[in-house]
Amino acid sequence: MDKIKSLTGMLDLYDDGDKTNLPAKLFYLEKKIRDIFKGYKLNEIRTPILEDTNLFIRSVGRASDIVNKEIYSFNDRNDKGIALRPEGTASVIRAIIEKKLDQSNHKLWYMGPMWRYERPQKGRYRQFNQAGVEILGIPEGMPEFEMISIVCSIISEFKLQNCTIKINHLGAQKNKELFCNALVKYLEPFKESLDEKDRQRLEKNPLRVLDSKNNETQDILRDAPSIKEFIDSSSIDLLKSIQNNFSDICNIEIDYSLVRGLDYYSGFVFEAVSSELGAQDSFLGGGRYDQLCAKLGGKDLPSIGMAIGLERFAELIELKDSLVKVVSFLNVTGNLEPKAYKIAHQLRSLNKNIILDVHLSEGSLKAKLRKANKNNSDYAIIIGDDELKNNTAVIKPLKNELEEQITVSLDDLYSFFKSI
Ligand code: HAM
């Protein structure tokens, strides 16, 4: 019979114990990032993965690539248009409005899968995971610093090299529109020289032309108007101040051509890129979205946020050997012997800092020891028929060749386990 395969661009994340594999790094990253978020007193929010499709049309924008080409949307049994969330911000704001919490401040974080129907390649999946932060209710100023502080903490925690945080300011909505008009006016005469993709961008979402990977387009853009001419000096001061404050911790670059692919941004925007990632080099992005809440039917709620692409970030980290000790428990009694299992159960309750790997399958001592070594165990505790009869156990050091294996009473085994 034909085997059913996973869908294109959707990974099974299975940690087989190999620390160089993506799943091991991803799971570790998730745990560490949660701890960092807690250090900033952010509260967790989990929203459903399915939403009304209109939520994303009204927030991310009908003309954006995400809604235009990438959204997974379909009608449910009741003919209602629903979508797998392509990002987390719109859902968070929807939830805050629905709970009538849109008149107060919030510092929130979330983590989970997102879906975009993109052409899969290294670092680009159709199902991927994001960890995000949203700071709601506070106008431009301190939240910008808090946000970059969180980004720097994460980059420093994992000692990432070769990465840059690019920052820009899109001005208020009005400035952004004026700049957009000037850009269209400049690009119109070059329309025929643009490729199909950039021509479409020019029509539907002109700021995205600035993101073009086409060299000819980039040549044309060299003399294009810059956002710098359209924003207030206070916006430029903010960029410089952020750069000055954090440049001893992270590499921060003001990039006036940085625009984001989602419509809801105005004001401060940023992206972190790494030269180690290849074509999909942006592992984190965010910015201010002061109009979004009102646009979704809520109050005016000035807000800023960011999301980390966890698969991309995971590619950048290396896992060190864990300091936690691993002990393999090898039952080599002839028959199924619940008494041996009970000893393992008691050991677990004595020392919660130790990973006790009970080998559940049958097999020879040799095969089990091979597996214990492969699992990077520090010790093997071996119980065979003789040990069971005499109430003893064998402790075999696996990492330190100078230590001999010893046979001990069960009481001594418990004391030993407590002392590791
Ligand atoms: P975004 O830039 O669309 O922003 O996505 C954030 C990050 O998700 C990207 O920098 C990238 O690392 C990762 N990412 C995006 N698409 C893919 C993909 N197909 N495969 C793997 N990773 C991907 C947002 O989603 C905004 N909601 C961020 C935000 C929060 N802005 C304000 N608050």
Coordinates of C-alpha atoms and ligand atoms in Angstrom, one line a residue:
M1 CA 0.0 0.0 0.0
D2 CA 1.2 3.6 -0.7
K3 CA 2.7 5.3 2.2
I4 CA 1.2 8.7 3.2
K5 CA 3.9 11.4 3.4
S6 CA 4.0 14.7 5.3
L7 CA 3.0 17.8 3.4
T8 CA 5.7 19.7 1.6
G9 CA 7.5 22.2 3.7
M10 CA 6.1 20.8 7.0
L11 CA 8.7 19.1 9.2
D12 CA 8.3 16.3 11.8
L13 CA 10.3 17.6 14.7
Y14 CA 11.7 14.5 16.3
D15 CA 14.6 14.9 18.8
D16 CA 16.6 11.6 18.5
G17 CA 19.1 12.8 21.0
D18 CA 21.6 14.2 18.4
K19 CA 22.4 17.7 19.6
T20 CA 23.5 18.8 16.1
N21 CA 20.0 18.2 14.7
L22 CA 17.4 21.0 14.2
P23 CA 14.7 19.5 16.6
A24 CA 17.2 19.3 19.5
K25 CA 18.2 22.9 19.0
L26 CA 14.7 24.1 18.5
F27 CA 13.4 22.5 21.7
Y28 CA 16.3 23.9 23.7
L29 CA 15.8 27.3 22.2
E30 CA 12.1 27.3 23.1
K31 CA 12.9 26.6 26.8
K32 CA 15.6 29.2 27.0
I33 CA 13.6 31.9 25.2
R34 CA 10.7 31.3 27.6
D35 CA 13.1 31.9 30.5
I36 CA 14.3 35.2 28.9
F37 CA 10.7 36.4 28.4
K38 CA 9.9 35.6 32.0
G39 CA 12.8 37.8 33.1
Y40 CA 11.1 40.7 31.4
K41 CA 7.8 40.0 33.3
L42 CA 6.0 39.2 30.0
N43 CA 2.7 37.3 30.4
E44 CA 2.0 34.3 28.1
I45 CA -0.9 34.4 25.7
R46 CA -2.1 31.5 23.5
T47 CA -4.6 32.1 20.8
P48 CA -6.2 29.5 18.5
I49 CA -4.3 28.5 15.4
L50 CA -7.5 29.0 13.2
E51 CA -9.0 32.5 12.8
D52 CA -11.5 34.3 10.7
T53 CA -9.6 34.9 7.4
N54 CA -10.8 38.6 7.5
L55 CA -8.6 39.1 10.5
F56 CA -5.5 38.8 8.4
I57 CA -6.9 40.6 5.4
R58 CA -7.6 43.6 7.7
S59 CA -4.3 43.5 9.6
V60 CA -1.5 42.0 7.5
G61 CA -3.1 43.6 4.4
R62 CA -4.8 42.3 1.3
A63 CA -1.9 43.4 -0.9
S64 CA 0.8 41.7 1.2
D65 CA 2.4 38.6 0.0
I66 CA 1.2 36.8 3.1
V67 CA -2.5 37.3 2.4
N68 CA -2.2 37.6 -1.4
K69 CA -0.3 34.3 -2.0
E70 CA 0.6 32.5 1.1
I71 CA -2.3 32.2 3.4
Y72 CA -3.8 28.8 4.1
S73 CA -7.5 29.6 4.0
F74 CA -10.6 27.6 3.3
N75 CA -14.3 27.4 4.1
D76 CA -15.4 25.3 7.1
R77 CA -18.5 23.1 7.1
N78 CA -20.6 26.2 7.8
D79 CA -19.1 28.0 4.8
K80 CA -17.2 30.4 6.9
G81 CA -13.8 31.6 5.6
I82 CA -11.1 30.5 8.1
A83 CA -7.4 30.6 8.0
L84 CA -4.4 28.9 9.6
R85 CA -2.6 31.9 11.3
P86 CA 0.3 33.1 9.2
E87 CA 1.6 35.2 12.1
G88 CA 0.7 36.0 15.7
T89 CA 0.2 39.7 16.1
A90 CA -3.3 40.0 14.6
S91 CA -4.6 37.2 16.8
V92 CA -3.2 38.8 19.9
I93 CA -4.9 42.1 19.2
R94 CA -8.1 40.4 18.3
A95 CA -8.1 38.5 21.6
I96 CA -7.3 41.7 23.6
I97 CA -10.2 43.5 21.9
E98 CA -12.5 40.6 22.5
K99 CA -11.6 40.5 26.2
K100 CA -12.2 44.3 26.5
L101 CA -8.6 44.7 27.6
D102 CA -7.8 47.3 24.9
Q103 CA -7.8 50.2 27.2
S104 CA -4.8 49.1 29.3
N105 CA -1.1 48.2 28.9
H106 CA 0.1 44.7 28.4
K107 CA 3.4 43.0 28.0
L108 CA 2.8 39.6 26.3
W109 CA 4.7 36.7 24.7
Y110 CA 3.6 33.7 22.7
M111 CA 5.2 30.7 21.0
G112 CA 3.8 28.3 18.4
P113 CA 3.4 27.2 14.8
M114 CA 2.5 29.5 11.9
W115 CA 1.6 28.7 8.3
R116 CA 2.6 30.3 5.0
Y117 CA 2.3 28.7 1.6
E118 CA 5.8 29.7 0.4
R119 CA 8.2 27.8 -1.8
P120 CA 10.2 25.7 0.6
Q121 CA 13.9 26.1 0.8
K122 CA 16.6 26.2 3.5
G123 CA 15.2 28.2 6.4
R124 CA 11.8 28.6 4.7
Y125 CA 9.0 26.3 5.6
R126 CA 5.2 26.1 5.2
Q127 CA 4.8 25.3 8.8
F128 CA 7.3 27.1 11.1
N129 CA 7.5 28.2 14.7
Q130 CA 7.7 31.7 16.0
A131 CA 8.3 33.1 19.5
G132 CA 6.8 36.6 19.7
V133 CA 6.5 39.6 22.1
E134 CA 3.9 42.3 22.0
I135 CA 4.0 45.4 24.2
L136 CA 0.6 47.1 24.1
G137 CA -0.7 50.4 25.2
I138 CA 2.4 52.6 25.3
P139 CA 3.4 55.1 22.7
E140 CA 6.8 55.4 21.0
G141 CA 9.7 55.7 23.5
M142 CA 10.6 53.3 26.3
P143 CA 8.9 50.2 24.6
E144 CA 11.4 50.6 21.6
F145 CA 14.3 50.3 24.1
E146 CA 12.6 47.3 25.9
M147 CA 12.1 45.6 22.6
I148 CA 15.7 46.0 21.4
S149 CA 16.9 45.0 24.9
I150 CA 14.9 41.7 24.6
V151 CA 16.4 41.1 21.1
C152 CA 20.0 41.8 22.4
S153 CA 19.4 39.6 25.4
I154 CA 18.5 36.7 23.2
I155 CA 21.4 37.3 20.8
S156 CA 23.8 37.5 23.7
E157 CA 22.4 34.5 25.5
F158 CA 23.2 32.3 22.5
K159 CA 26.5 34.2 21.8
L160 CA 25.5 34.7 18.1
Q161 CA 28.2 36.0 15.9
N162 CA 27.9 37.6 12.5
C163 CA 24.5 39.1 13.1
T164 CA 23.1 42.6 12.7
I165 CA 20.0 44.3 14.0
K166 CA 18.8 46.6 11.2
I167 CA 16.5 49.4 12.4
N168 CA 14.5 52.0 10.5
H169 CA 11.6 54.5 11.1
L170 CA 8.7 54.6 8.7
G171 CA 7.3 57.8 10.3
A172 CA 3.7 58.2 11.2
Q173 CA 1.1 56.8 8.9
K174 CA 0.9 60.2 7.1
N175 CA 4.7 60.3 6.5
K176 CA 4.7 56.7 5.3
E177 CA 2.0 57.5 2.7
L178 CA 3.8 60.6 1.5
F179 CA 7.0 58.6 1.0
C180 CA 5.1 55.8 -0.7
N181 CA 3.6 58.4 -3.2
A182 CA 7.0 59.8 -3.9
L183 CA 8.5 56.4 -4.5
V184 CA 5.7 55.5 -6.9
K185 CA 6.2 58.7 -8.8
Y186 CA 9.9 58.0 -9.0
L187 CA 9.5 54.4 -10.1
E188 CA 6.7 54.9 -12.7
P189 CA 9.0 55.9 -15.6
F190 CA 11.1 52.7 -14.9
K191 CA 8.1 50.4 -14.9
E192 CA 9.1 48.6 -18.1
S193 CA 12.6 47.9 -16.7
L194 CA 11.2 46.2 -13.6
D195 CA 10.6 42.4 -13.5
E196 CA 7.1 41.0 -13.2
K197 CA 7.3 40.6 -9.5
D198 CA 8.5 44.2 -8.8
R199 CA 6.0 45.6 -11.3
Q200 CA 3.2 43.9 -9.3
R201 CA 4.7 45.2 -6.0
L202 CA 4.8 48.7 -7.5
E203 CA 1.0 48.4 -8.2
K204 CA -0.1 46.7 -5.0
N205 CA 2.5 47.4 -2.3
P206 CA 5.1 49.9 -3.5
L207 CA 7.3 49.9 -0.4
R208 CA 8.1 46.3 -1.0
V209 CA 10.0 47.2 -4.2
L210 CA 12.7 48.4 -1.8
D211 CA 13.1 44.7 -0.7
S212 CA 13.7 43.5 -4.3
K213 CA 16.4 41.0 -4.8
N214 CA 16.7 42.0 -8.4
N215 CA 20.0 43.8 -9.1
E216 CA 18.6 46.0 -11.9
T217 CA 15.8 47.1 -9.5
Q218 CA 18.4 47.9 -6.9
D219 CA 20.3 50.0 -9.4
I220 CA 17.2 51.9 -10.3
L221 CA 16.5 52.5 -6.6
R222 CA 19.9 54.0 -6.0
D223 CA 18.6 57.5 -6.8
A224 CA 15.1 56.9 -5.4
P225 CA 13.7 59.1 -2.6
S226 CA 14.7 57.9 0.9
I227 CA 12.4 57.6 3.9
K228 CA 14.9 59.7 5.7
E229 CA 13.7 62.8 3.8
F230 CA 10.1 62.1 5.0
I231 CA 10.4 61.5 8.7
D232 CA 10.8 63.9 11.6
S233 CA 14.2 64.6 13.1
S234 CA 12.9 63.1 16.4
S235 CA 12.5 59.8 14.5
I236 CA 16.1 59.9 13.4
D237 CA 17.2 60.8 16.9
L238 CA 15.3 57.8 18.2
L239 CA 17.2 55.5 15.8
K240 CA 20.5 57.1 16.8
S241 CA 19.8 56.8 20.4
I242 CA 18.9 53.1 20.2
Q243 CA 22.0 52.5 18.1
N244 CA 24.2 54.3 20.7
N245 CA 22.7 52.6 23.7
F246 CA 23.0 49.0 22.5
S247 CA 25.9 49.0 20.1
D248 CA 28.3 47.8 22.8
I249 CA 26.1 44.6 23.1
C250 CA 24.9 44.0 19.6
N251 CA 25.7 45.2 16.1
I252 CA 23.0 47.7 15.2
E253 CA 22.8 49.4 11.8
I254 CA 20.4 52.1 10.7
D255 CA 19.0 51.0 7.3
Y256 CA 16.7 53.5 5.7
S257 CA 15.7 51.0 3.1
L258 CA 14.3 48.5 5.6
V259 CA 10.5 48.0 5.1
R260 CA 8.5 45.2 6.5
G261 CA 6.2 42.8 4.6
L262 CA 3.2 43.4 6.7
D263 CA 0.9 46.4 6.2
Y264 CA 0.2 47.3 9.9
Y265 CA 3.6 48.9 10.6
S266 CA 4.3 52.6 11.1
G267 CA 7.1 54.2 13.1
F268 CA 10.0 52.1 14.4
V269 CA 10.8 48.8 12.6
F270 CA 13.6 46.3 12.8
E271 CA 14.9 43.0 11.6
A272 CA 17.8 40.8 12.7
V273 CA 19.9 39.2 10.0
S274 CA 22.8 36.7 10.0
S275 CA 25.3 36.2 7.3
E276 CA 25.4 32.5 8.3
L277 CA 21.8 31.9 7.1
G278 CA 22.1 32.2 3.3
A279 CA 19.1 33.6 1.3
Q280 CA 16.6 33.6 4.2
D281 CA 18.9 35.6 6.4
S282 CA 16.3 37.3 8.6
F283 CA 15.7 35.4 11.8
L284 CA 13.6 38.0 13.6
G285 CA 11.5 41.0 12.8
G286 CA 9.1 43.5 14.2
G287 CA 8.1 47.0 14.7
R288 CA 5.4 49.5 15.9
Y289 CA 1.8 49.1 14.8
D290 CA -0.1 51.9 16.5
Q291 CA -3.2 51.8 14.3
L292 CA -3.9 48.1 14.2
C293 CA -6.1 47.8 17.3
A294 CA -8.5 50.6 16.1
K295 CA -8.5 49.1 12.6
L296 CA -9.7 45.8 14.1
G297 CA -12.6 47.5 15.9
G298 CA -10.8 48.2 19.2
K299 CA -9.6 51.4 21.0
D300 CA -6.5 53.3 20.0
L301 CA -3.8 51.1 21.4
P302 CA -0.2 52.1 20.5
S303 CA 1.8 48.9 20.3
I304 CA 5.1 47.4 19.3
G305 CA 6.1 43.8 18.8
M306 CA 8.5 41.3 17.3
A307 CA 8.7 37.6 16.3
I308 CA 11.6 35.3 16.1
G309 CA 11.7 32.6 13.4
L310 CA 12.7 29.7 15.7
E311 CA 13.9 27.3 12.9
R312 CA 16.1 30.0 11.5
F313 CA 17.4 31.0 14.9
A314 CA 18.1 27.3 15.8
E315 CA 20.4 27.0 12.7
L316 CA 22.6 29.6 14.4
I317 CA 23.2 27.9 17.7
E318 CA 25.3 25.1 18.9
L319 CA 24.3 22.9 21.8
K320 CA 26.9 22.1 24.5
D321 CA 27.0 18.8 26.3
S322 CA 24.5 19.0 29.1
L323 CA 25.8 19.1 32.7
V324 CA 22.9 17.0 33.8
K325 CA 24.0 13.4 34.5
V326 CA 22.4 10.6 32.7
V327 CA 22.1 7.1 34.3
S328 CA 21.0 4.1 32.3
F329 CA 19.1 1.5 34.2
L330 CA 19.7 -2.0 32.7
N331 CA 17.4 -4.7 33.8
V332 CA 19.0 -8.0 32.6
T333 CA 16.9 -10.4 34.6
G334 CA 15.6 -13.4 32.7
N335 CA 12.0 -12.7 33.0
L336 CA 9.7 -9.7 33.2
E337 CA 10.7 -8.6 36.7
P338 CA 8.5 -5.8 38.2
K339 CA 10.8 -5.7 41.3
A340 CA 13.6 -4.3 39.2
Y341 CA 11.4 -1.7 37.7
K342 CA 10.3 -0.7 41.2
I343 CA 13.9 0.0 42.1
A344 CA 14.2 2.3 39.2
H345 CA 11.0 4.1 40.3
Q346 CA 12.4 4.6 43.8
L347 CA 15.7 5.9 42.4
R348 CA 13.8 8.6 40.4
S349 CA 12.2 10.0 43.5
L350 CA 15.6 10.3 45.3
N351 CA 17.3 12.7 42.8
K352 CA 15.2 14.8 40.5
N353 CA 18.3 16.3 38.8
I354 CA 19.3 13.1 37.2
I355 CA 18.0 11.7 33.9
L356 CA 17.3 8.0 34.5
D357 CA 16.9 6.1 31.2
V358 CA 15.3 2.8 31.9
H359 CA 16.0 0.5 28.9
L360 CA 12.6 -1.1 28.4
S361 CA 13.3 -3.5 25.6
E362 CA 14.7 -7.0 26.0
G363 CA 18.3 -7.6 24.9
S364 CA 21.7 -8.7 25.9
L365 CA 23.8 -6.8 28.5
K366 CA 26.3 -6.0 25.7
A367 CA 23.6 -4.5 23.5
K368 CA 22.2 -2.5 26.3
L369 CA 25.6 -1.1 27.3
R370 CA 26.2 -0.1 23.8
K371 CA 23.0 1.8 23.8
A372 CA 23.8 3.4 27.2
N373 CA 27.1 4.7 25.8
K374 CA 25.4 6.0 22.7
N375 CA 22.9 7.8 24.9
N376 CA 25.9 9.5 26.6
S377 CA 25.2 8.0 30.0
D378 CA 27.5 8.7 32.8
Y379 CA 26.7 5.4 34.7
A380 CA 24.9 2.2 34.1
I381 CA 23.0 0.5 36.9
I382 CA 22.7 -3.2 36.1
I383 CA 20.4 -5.6 37.8
G384 CA 20.4 -9.3 36.7
D385 CA 19.0 -12.4 38.3
D386 CA 21.8 -12.7 40.9
E387 CA 21.5 -9.1 42.0
L388 CA 17.8 -9.4 42.3
K389 CA 18.2 -12.5 44.5
N390 CA 20.8 -10.9 46.7
N391 CA 19.2 -7.4 46.9
T392 CA 22.2 -5.8 45.2
A393 CA 23.0 -3.9 42.0
V394 CA 26.0 -3.2 39.9
I395 CA 27.2 0.4 39.3
K396 CA 29.3 0.7 36.1
P397 CA 30.9 4.1 35.4
L398 CA 30.8 4.7 31.6
K399 CA 32.6 7.9 31.2
N400 CA 35.5 7.5 33.7
E401 CA 37.6 4.5 32.6
L402 CA 39.7 4.7 35.8
E403 CA 36.7 3.8 38.0
E404 CA 35.9 0.1 38.4
Q405 CA 32.4 -1.2 38.4
I406 CA 31.2 -2.2 41.9
T407 CA 28.4 -4.3 43.3
V408 CA 26.5 -2.6 46.1
S409 CA 23.5 -3.3 48.4
L410 CA 20.3 -1.6 47.4
D411 CA 20.7 0.8 50.3
D412 CA 24.1 1.8 49.0
L413 CA 22.7 2.2 45.6
Y414 CA 20.1 4.6 46.8
S415 CA 22.8 6.6 48.7
F416 CA 25.0 6.7 45.6
F417 CA 22.2 7.9 43.5
K418 CA 21.4 10.7 45.9
S419 CA 25.0 11.8 45.9
I420 CA 25.6 12.0 42.1
Ligands
HAM1 P1 7.7 38.3 10.0 O1 8.9 39.1 9.6 O2 6.7 38.0 8.9 O3 7.0 39.1 11.2 O4 8.1 37.0 10.6 C1 9.0 36.9 11.7 C2 10.1 35.9 11.5 O5 9.4 34.6 11.2 C3 10.9 36.1 10.3 O6 12.0 37.0 10.6 C4 11.5 34.7 10.0 O7 12.6 34.4 10.8 C5 10.3 33.8 10.4 N1 9.6 33.3 9.2 C6 8.7 33.9 8.4 N2 8.3 33.2 7.4 C7 8.9 32.0 7.6 C8 9.0 30.7 6.9 N3 8.2 30.5 5.8 N4 9.7 29.7 7.3 C9 10.5 29.9 8.4 N5 10.6 31.0 9.1 C10 9.8 32.1 8.7 C11 5.8 38.7 11.8 O8 5.3 37.6 11.7 C12 5.3 39.7 12.7 N6 4.0 39.2 13.3 C13 6.3 40.1 13.8 C14 5.7 41.1 14.7 C15 5.2 40.9 16.0 N7 5.6 42.4 14.5 C16 5.0 43.0 15.5 N8 4.8 42.0 16.4

